[in-house]
Coordinates of C-alpha atoms in Angstrom, one line a residue:
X1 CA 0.0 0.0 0.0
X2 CA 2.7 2.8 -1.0
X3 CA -0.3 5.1 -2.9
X4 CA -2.7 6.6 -2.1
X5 CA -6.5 4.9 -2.5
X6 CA -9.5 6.9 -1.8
X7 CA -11.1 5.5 1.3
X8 CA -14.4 5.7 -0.2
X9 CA -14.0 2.6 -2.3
X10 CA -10.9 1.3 -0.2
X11 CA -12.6 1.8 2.7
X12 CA -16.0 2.2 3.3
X13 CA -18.2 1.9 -0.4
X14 CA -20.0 -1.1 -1.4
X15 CA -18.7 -3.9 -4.1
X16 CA -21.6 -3.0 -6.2
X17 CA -21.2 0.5 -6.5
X18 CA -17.2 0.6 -6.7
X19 CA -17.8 -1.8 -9.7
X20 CA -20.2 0.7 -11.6
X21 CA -17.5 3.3 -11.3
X22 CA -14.3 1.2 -12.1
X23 CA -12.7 1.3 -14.9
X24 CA -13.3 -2.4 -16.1
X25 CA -16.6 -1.3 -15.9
X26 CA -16.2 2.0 -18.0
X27 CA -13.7 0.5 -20.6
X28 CA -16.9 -2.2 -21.0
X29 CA -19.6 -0.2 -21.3
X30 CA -17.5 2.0 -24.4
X31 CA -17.5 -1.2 -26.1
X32 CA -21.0 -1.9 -25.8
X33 CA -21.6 1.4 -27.1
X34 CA -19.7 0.8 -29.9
X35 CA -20.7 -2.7 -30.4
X36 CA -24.3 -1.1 -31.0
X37 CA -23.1 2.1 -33.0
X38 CA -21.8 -0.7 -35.3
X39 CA -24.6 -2.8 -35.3
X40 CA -27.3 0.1 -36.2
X41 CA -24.6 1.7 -39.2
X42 CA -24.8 -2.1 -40.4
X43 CA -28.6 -2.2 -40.4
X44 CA -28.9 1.0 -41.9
X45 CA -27.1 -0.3 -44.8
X46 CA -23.4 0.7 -43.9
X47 CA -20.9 -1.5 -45.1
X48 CA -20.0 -3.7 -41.9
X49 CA -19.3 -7.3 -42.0
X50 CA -20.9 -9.5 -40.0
X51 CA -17.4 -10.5 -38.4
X52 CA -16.5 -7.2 -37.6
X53 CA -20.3 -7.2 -35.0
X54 CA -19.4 -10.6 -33.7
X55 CA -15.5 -10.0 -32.9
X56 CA -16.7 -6.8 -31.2
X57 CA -19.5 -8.8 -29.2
X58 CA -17.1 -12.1 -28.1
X59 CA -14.5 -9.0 -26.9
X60 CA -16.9 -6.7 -24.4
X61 CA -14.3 -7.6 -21.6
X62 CA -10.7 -5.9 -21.3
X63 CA -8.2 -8.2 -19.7
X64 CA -5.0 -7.4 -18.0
X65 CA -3.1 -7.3 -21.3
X66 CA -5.0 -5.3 -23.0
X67 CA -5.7 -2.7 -20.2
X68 CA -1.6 -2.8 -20.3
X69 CA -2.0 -1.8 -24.6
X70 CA -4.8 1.0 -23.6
X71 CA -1.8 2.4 -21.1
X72 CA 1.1 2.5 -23.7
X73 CA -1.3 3.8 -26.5
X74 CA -2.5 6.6 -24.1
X75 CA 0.9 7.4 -22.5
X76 CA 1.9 7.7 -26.7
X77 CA -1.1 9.3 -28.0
X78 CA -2.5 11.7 -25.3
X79 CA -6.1 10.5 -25.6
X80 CA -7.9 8.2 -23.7
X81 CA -10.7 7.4 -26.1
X82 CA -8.2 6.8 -29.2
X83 CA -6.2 4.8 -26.8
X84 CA -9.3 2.1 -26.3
X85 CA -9.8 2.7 -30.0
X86 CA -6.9 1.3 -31.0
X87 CA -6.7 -1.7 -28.0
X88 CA -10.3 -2.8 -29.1
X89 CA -9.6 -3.2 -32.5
X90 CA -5.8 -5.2 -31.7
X91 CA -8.7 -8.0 -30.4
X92 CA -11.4 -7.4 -33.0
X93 CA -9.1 -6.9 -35.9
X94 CA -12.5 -7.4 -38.5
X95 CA -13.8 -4.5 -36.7
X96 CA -10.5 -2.0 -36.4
X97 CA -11.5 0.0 -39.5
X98 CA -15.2 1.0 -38.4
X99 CA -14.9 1.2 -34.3
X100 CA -15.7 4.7 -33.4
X101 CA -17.3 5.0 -36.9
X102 CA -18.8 9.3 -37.5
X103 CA -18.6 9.2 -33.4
X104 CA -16.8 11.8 -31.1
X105 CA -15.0 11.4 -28.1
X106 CA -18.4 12.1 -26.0
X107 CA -20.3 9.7 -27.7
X108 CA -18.5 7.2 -25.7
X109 CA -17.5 8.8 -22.6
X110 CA -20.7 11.3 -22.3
X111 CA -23.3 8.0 -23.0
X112 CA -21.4 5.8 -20.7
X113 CA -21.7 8.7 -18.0
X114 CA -25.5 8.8 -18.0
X115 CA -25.5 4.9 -18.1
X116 CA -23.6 5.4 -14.7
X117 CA -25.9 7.8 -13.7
X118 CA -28.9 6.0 -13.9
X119 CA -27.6 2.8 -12.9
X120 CA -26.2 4.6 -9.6
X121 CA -29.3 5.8 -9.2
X122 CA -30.9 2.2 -9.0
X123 CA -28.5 1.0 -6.8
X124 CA -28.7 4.2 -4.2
X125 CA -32.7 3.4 -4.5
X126 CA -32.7 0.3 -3.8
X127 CA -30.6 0.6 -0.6
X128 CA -32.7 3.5 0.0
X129 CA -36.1 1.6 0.2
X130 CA -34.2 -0.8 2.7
X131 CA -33.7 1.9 5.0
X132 CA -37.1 2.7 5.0
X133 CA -38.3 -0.1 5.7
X134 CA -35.8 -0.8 8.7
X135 CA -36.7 2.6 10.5
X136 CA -40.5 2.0 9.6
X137 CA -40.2 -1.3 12.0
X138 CA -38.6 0.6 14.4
X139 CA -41.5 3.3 14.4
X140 CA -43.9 0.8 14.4
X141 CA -42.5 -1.0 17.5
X142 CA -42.3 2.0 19.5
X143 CA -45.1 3.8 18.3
X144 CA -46.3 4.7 22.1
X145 CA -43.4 4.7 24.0
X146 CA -43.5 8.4 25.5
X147 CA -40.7 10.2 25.3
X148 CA -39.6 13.9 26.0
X149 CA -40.1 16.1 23.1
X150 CA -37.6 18.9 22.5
X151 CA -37.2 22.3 20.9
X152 CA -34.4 24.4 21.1
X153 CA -32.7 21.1 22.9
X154 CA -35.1 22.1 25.4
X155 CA -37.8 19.7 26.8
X156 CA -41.0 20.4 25.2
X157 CA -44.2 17.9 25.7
X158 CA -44.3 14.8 24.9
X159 CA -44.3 13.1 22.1
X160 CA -43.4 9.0 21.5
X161 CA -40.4 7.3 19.9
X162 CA -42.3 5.7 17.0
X163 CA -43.6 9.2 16.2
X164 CA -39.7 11.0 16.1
X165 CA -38.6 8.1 13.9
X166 CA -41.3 9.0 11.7
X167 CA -40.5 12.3 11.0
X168 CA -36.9 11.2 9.9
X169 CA -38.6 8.6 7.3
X170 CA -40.7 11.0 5.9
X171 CA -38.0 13.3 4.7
X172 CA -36.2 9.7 3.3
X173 CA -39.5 9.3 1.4
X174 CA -39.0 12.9 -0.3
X175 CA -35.4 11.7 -1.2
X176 CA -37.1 8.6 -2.1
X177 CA -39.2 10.5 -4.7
X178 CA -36.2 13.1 -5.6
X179 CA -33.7 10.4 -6.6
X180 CA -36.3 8.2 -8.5
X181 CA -37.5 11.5 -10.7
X182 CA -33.7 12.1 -11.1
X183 CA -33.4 9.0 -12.4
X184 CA -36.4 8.7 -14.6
X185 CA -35.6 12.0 -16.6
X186 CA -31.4 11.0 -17.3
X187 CA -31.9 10.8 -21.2
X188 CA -29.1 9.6 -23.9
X189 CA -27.0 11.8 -25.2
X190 CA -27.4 9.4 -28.7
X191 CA -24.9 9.7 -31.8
X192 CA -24.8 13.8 -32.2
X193 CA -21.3 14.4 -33.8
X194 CA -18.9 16.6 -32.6
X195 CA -20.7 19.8 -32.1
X196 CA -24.1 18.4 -32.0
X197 CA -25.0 18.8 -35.6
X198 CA -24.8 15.1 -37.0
X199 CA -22.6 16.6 -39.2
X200 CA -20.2 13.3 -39.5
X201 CA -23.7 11.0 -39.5
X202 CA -25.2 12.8 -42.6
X203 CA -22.0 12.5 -44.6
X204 CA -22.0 9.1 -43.8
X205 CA -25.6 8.3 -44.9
X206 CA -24.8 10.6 -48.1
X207 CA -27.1 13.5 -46.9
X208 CA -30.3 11.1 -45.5
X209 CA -31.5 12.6 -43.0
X210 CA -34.2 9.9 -42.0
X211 CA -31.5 7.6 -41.5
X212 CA -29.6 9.8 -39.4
X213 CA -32.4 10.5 -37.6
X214 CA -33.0 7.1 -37.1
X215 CA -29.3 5.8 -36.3
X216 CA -30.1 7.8 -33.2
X217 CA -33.0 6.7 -32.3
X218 CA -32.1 2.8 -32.7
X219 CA -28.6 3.0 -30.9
X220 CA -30.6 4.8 -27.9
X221 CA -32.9 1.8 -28.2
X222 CA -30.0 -1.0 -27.9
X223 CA -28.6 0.9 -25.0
X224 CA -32.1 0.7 -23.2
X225 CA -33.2 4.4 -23.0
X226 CA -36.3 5.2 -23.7
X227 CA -35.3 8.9 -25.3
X228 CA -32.4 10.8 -26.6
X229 CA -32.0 14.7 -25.5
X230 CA -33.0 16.1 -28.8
X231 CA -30.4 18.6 -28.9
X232 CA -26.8 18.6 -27.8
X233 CA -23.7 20.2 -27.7
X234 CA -20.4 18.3 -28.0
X235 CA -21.2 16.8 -24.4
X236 CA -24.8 16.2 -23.0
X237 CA -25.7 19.7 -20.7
X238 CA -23.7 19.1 -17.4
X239 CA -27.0 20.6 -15.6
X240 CA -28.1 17.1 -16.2
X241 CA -25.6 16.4 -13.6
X242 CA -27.0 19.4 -11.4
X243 CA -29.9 17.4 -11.0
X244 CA -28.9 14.1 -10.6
X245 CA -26.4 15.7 -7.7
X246 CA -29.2 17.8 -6.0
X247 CA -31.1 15.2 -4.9
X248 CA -27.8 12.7 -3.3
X249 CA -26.8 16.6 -1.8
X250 CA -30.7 16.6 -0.4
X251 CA -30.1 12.8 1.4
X252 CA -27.3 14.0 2.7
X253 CA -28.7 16.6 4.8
X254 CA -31.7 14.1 6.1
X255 CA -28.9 11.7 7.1
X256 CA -26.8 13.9 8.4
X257 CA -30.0 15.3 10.5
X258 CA -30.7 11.7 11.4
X259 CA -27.4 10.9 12.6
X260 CA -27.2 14.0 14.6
X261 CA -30.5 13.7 16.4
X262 CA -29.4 9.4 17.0
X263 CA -26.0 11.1 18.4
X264 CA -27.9 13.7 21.2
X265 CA -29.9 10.8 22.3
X266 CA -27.1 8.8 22.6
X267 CA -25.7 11.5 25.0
X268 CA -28.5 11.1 26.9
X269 CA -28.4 7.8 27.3
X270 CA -32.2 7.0 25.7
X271 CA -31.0 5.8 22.4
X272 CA -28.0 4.1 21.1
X273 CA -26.5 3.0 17.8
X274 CA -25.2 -0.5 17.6
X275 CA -22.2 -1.5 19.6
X276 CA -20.3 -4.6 19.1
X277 CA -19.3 -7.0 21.8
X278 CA -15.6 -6.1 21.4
X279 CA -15.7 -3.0 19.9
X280 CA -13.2 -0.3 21.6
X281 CA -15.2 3.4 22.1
X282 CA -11.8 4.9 23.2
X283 CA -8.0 4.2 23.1
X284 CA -7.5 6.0 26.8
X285 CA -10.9 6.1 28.2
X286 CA -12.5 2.1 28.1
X287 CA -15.5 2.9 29.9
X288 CA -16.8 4.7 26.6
X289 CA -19.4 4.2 23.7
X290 CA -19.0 6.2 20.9
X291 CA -21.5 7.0 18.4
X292 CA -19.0 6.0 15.6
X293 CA -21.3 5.1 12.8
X294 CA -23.7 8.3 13.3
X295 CA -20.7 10.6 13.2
X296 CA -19.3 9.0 10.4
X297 CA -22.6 9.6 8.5
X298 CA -22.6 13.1 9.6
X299 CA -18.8 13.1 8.0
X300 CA -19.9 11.5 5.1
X301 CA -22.8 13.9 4.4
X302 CA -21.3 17.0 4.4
X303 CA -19.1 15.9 2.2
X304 CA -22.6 14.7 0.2
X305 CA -23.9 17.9 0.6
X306 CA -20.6 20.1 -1.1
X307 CA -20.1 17.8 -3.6
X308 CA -23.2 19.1 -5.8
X309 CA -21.4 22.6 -5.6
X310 CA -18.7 21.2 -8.2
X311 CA -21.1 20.4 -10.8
X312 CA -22.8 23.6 -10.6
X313 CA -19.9 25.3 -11.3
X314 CA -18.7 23.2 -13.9
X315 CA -22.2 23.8 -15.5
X316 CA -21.8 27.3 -15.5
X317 CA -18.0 27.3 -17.1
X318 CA -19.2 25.4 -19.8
X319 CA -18.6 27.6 -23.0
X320 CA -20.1 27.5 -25.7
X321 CA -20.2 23.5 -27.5
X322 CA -17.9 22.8 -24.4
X323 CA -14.5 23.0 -22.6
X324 CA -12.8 20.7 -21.7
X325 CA -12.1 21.8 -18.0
X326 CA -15.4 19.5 -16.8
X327 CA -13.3 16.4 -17.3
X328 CA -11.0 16.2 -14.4
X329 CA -13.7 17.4 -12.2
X330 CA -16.4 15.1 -13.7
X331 CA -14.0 12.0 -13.4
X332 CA -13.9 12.8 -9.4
X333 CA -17.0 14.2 -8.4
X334 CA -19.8 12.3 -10.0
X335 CA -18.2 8.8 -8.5
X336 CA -17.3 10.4 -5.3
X337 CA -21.4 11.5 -5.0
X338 CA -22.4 8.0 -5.5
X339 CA -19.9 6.8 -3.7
X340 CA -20.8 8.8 -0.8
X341 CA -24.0 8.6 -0.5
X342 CA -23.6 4.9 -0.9
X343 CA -21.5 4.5 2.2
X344 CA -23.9 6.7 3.8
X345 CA -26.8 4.4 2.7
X346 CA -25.3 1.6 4.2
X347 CA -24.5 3.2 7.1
X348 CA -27.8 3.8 7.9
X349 CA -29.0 0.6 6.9
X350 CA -26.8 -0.7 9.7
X351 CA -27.6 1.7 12.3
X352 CA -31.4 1.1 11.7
X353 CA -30.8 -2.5 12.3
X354 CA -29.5 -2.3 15.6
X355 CA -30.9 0.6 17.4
X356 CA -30.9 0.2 20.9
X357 CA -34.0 2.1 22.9
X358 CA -33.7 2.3 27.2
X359 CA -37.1 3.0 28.3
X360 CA -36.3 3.2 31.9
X361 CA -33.7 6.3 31.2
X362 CA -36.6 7.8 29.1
X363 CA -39.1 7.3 31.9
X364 CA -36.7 8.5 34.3
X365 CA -36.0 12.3 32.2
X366 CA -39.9 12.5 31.3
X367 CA -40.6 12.0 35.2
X368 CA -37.8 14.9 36.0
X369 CA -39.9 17.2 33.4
X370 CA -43.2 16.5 33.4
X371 CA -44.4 17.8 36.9
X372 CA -44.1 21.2 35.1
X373 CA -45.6 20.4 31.9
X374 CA -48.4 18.8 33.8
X375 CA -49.2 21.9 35.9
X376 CA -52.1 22.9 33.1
X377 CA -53.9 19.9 33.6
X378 CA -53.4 20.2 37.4
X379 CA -55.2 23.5 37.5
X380 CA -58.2 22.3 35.6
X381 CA -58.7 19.7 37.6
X382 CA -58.7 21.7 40.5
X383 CA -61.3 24.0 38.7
X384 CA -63.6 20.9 38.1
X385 CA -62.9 20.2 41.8
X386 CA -64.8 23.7 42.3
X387 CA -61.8 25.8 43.3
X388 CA -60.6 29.4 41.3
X389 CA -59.0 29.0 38.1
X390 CA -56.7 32.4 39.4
X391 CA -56.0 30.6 42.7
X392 CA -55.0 27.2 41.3
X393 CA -52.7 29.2 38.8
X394 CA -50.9 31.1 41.8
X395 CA -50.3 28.1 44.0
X396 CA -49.0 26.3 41.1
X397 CA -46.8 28.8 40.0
X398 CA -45.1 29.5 43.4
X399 CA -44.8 25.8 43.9
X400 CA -43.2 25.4 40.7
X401 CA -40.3 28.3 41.5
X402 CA -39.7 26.3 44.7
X403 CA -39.3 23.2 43.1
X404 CA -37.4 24.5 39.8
X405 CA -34.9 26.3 42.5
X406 CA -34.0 23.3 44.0
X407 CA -33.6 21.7 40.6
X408 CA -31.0 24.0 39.4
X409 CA -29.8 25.5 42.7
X410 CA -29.2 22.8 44.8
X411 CA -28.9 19.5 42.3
X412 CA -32.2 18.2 43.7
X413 CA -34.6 16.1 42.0
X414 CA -37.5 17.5 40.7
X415 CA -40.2 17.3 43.8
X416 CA -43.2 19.5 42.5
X417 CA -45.8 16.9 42.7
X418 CA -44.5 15.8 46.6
X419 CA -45.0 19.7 47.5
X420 CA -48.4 19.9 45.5
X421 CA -49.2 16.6 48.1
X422 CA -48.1 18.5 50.9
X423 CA -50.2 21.5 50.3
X424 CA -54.1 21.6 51.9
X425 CA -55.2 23.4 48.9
X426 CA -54.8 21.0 46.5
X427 CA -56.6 18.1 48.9
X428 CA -59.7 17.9 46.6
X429 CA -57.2 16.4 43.5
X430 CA -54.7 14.5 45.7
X431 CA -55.8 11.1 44.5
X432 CA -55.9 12.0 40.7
X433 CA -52.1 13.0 40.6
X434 CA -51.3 9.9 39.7
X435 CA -53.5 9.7 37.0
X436 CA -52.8 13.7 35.8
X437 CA -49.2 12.5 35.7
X438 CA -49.8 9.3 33.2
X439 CA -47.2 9.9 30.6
X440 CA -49.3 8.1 27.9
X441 CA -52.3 11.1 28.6
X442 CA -49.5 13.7 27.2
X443 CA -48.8 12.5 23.5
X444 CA -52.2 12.7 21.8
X445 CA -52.3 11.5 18.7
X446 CA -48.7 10.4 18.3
X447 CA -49.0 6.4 18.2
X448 CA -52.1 7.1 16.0
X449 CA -50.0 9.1 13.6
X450 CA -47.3 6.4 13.3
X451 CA -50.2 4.2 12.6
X452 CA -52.1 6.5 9.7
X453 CA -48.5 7.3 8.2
X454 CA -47.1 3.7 7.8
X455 CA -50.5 2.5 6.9
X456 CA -50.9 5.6 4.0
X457 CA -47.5 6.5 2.9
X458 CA -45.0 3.5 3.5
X459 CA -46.9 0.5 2.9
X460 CA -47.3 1.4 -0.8
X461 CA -43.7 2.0 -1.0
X462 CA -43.3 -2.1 0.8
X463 CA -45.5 -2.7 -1.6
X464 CA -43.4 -1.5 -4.6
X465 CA -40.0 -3.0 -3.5
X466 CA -41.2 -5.8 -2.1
X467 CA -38.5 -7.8 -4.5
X468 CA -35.9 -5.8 -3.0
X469 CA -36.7 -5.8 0.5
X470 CA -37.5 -9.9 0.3
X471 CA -33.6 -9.8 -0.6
X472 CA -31.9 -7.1 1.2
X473 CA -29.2 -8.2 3.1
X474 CA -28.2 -6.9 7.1
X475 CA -25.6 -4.8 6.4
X476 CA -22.5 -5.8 8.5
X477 CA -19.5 -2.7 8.5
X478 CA -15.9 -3.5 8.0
X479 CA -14.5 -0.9 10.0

């Protein structure tokens, strides 16, 4: 290991989506495209033997010797494309004088982009879906166990653990829908030339147009798109990137928002990530259990969520029919997005396996908050009791200084309902406290809502995948 490897396919990314963005599997998919150029010139009456197609089909695979011939050619000739050119046709030598026939650079290297595009997209969905599901188990388990609401990281009422969990799915069912229109609009760039014009296609076909027109059309066909953008430039727009990037850049900040909220509960000791039987928290201090996983989401993610900034800029430089300063950039930043949000997928999909819930510490927090937040329902009982709304409201709220005092003055526990026992005034509701103070009457519709939003808005998506989720996988981390 004396270079340096990028830890996101090294380290952290799954098999199947280092494999869409390797280079066996970009050097393959250039052949395909130019095994079905080939075959649609031939059908269109271009003269191309039927040994030059099948040489070209029995050679889709580069092996080590000829990735070795691709190097020396490009080292020699300065150009990648010409460089594959030239090692393709050393092992389909019926087909050397036709490869790459009226085709630019792009039409190889832009095509096989939004290939990996949409194929990325399929595998980020999928893994997606799995996620869902996972958490919506999770919700659905704990639908009605209370727990302290907060805003501003302060405590707030109540609310349940199934319900928090949903609102985290919800926004993973908006990425959901963002990623799969992403995907669903990624067109083919097509044969255009190398301006856009066709200009190279129509010479070819002696001036018809029709057949031009539908070279286009078939070779989109073979490569299974259902549409070509109908005008290009050299390269496909790189907005088309934009969008496929906005959406990952989108997931990022639910997981990231996720992860963060998993993390503070982990601080307070209500909610936990999974920890392995011999995994090590700290080098110096053994006693600890850190949130690893969640904060290497949260690393992950804002590197998801800068990413997109790249392609927008690279959109905006483009001039004219194009420049070629996208391509560095393009070759890093559209595998490092899937790549990324891959890891970051997987993550999750581990996390959500192995959550870990402690009722007894949430219990234990809600009972150190909720004499306050119960002090409404306090006075209205003591109004139905037949005593004065003002009265109640007074009592309460000197009682409440007393007790919040000792909280914060003196390290005491929370002892508001023992001094609302000790008090004459509030004799007439002594034996409903216990029933005022029922955790379960302070979350309203919440296990209700988990109920409605699973029934209404993830079964159908369960219902969709159901292939995928019958196969998923637990997802077991490396490091």
């Amino acid at each position: 290991m004396d270079s340096y490897q990028t830890p996101l396919s090294s380290r952290y990314a799954s098999k199947e989506m280092s494999h869409l963005f390797s280079s066996s599997m970009r050097f393959h998919t250039w052949r395909k495209l130019w095994l079905n150029l080939a075959i649609a010139e031939k059908e269109l009456d271009l003269p191309i033997s039927d040994d030059a197609i099948e040489e070209m089909r029995n050679n889709l695979y580069l092996d080590d010797k000829q990735f070795k011939i691709a190097a020396e050619e490009e080292k020699k000739r300065r150009h990648d494309v010409m460089a594959h050119v030239h090692t393709f046709g050393v092992v389909a030598p019926s087909a050397a004088a036709i490869i790459h026939l009226g085709a630019t650079s792009c039409y190889v290297t832009d095509n096989a982009d939004l290939i990996f595009l949409r194929e990325g997209c399929d595998i980020l969905v999928h893994k997606l879906v799995v996620v869902i599901d996972r958490l919506s188990s999770f919700a659905e388990k704990y639908r009605d166990l209370p727990t302290l609401g907060f805003t501003h990281y302060q405590p707030a009422q109540l609310s349940t653990v199934g319900k928090r969990c949903t609102l985290w799915i919800q926004e993973l069912l908006w990425d959901l829908r963002n990623i799969t229109r992403a995907r669903d609009d990624i067109g083919f760039r097509g044969v255009k030339g190398t301006t856009g014009t066709q200009a190279s296609f129509l010479q070819l076909f002696d001036g018809n147009h029709e057949k031009v027109l539908a070279l286009d059309k078939r070779v989109t066909e073979l490569m299974g798109f259902s549409y070509a953008y109908p005008v290009t430039s050299q390269t496909y727009s790189r907005k088309v990137d934009v969008d496929v990037l906005a959406p990952l850049a989108s997931f990022g900040a639910t997981a990231h928002k996720i992860a963060t909220d998993i993390r503070l509960l982990a601080n307070l000791k209500e909610m936990e990530e999974p920890f392995e039987k011999d995994q090590i928290g700290s080098s110096a201090m053994a006693y600890k259990r850190n949130p690893m996983r969640c904060e290497r989401v949260c690393s992950l993610a804002r590197h998801l969520m800068v990413i997109q900034q790249n392609a927008l800029m690279t959109t905006s430089v483009q001039w004219f029919e194009r420049t070629l300063d996208d391509s560095a950039n393009r070759r890093i930043t559209i595998p490092e997005a899937f790549l990324t949000a891959d890891i970051v997928l997987s993550t999750l999909q581990n996390i959500s396996e192995g959550l870990v819930v402690y009722p007894k510490v949430i219990a234990r927090r809600i009972a150190e908050e909720l004499p306050f937040m119960a002090t409404e329902n306090i006075i209205m009982a003591m109004v139905k009791a037949g005593g004065d709304r003002q009265e109640a409201h007074e009592q309460i709220r000197v009682l409440s200084h007393q007790a919040s005092a000792a909280v914060k003055q003196e390290g005491l526990p929370n002892d508001l309902i023992t001094r609302i026992r000790q008090t004459p005034y509030f004799a007439p509701i002594h034996s409903q406290l216990e029933s005022l103070l029922d955790p379960k009457t302070f979350i309203g519709r919440a296990p209700e809502q988990v109920d409605d939003f699973l029934r209404d808005w993830v079964n159908p998506i369960r219902q969709k995948y159901a292939a995928q989720l019958s196969a998923a996988k637990e997802v077991e981390l490396t490091v």
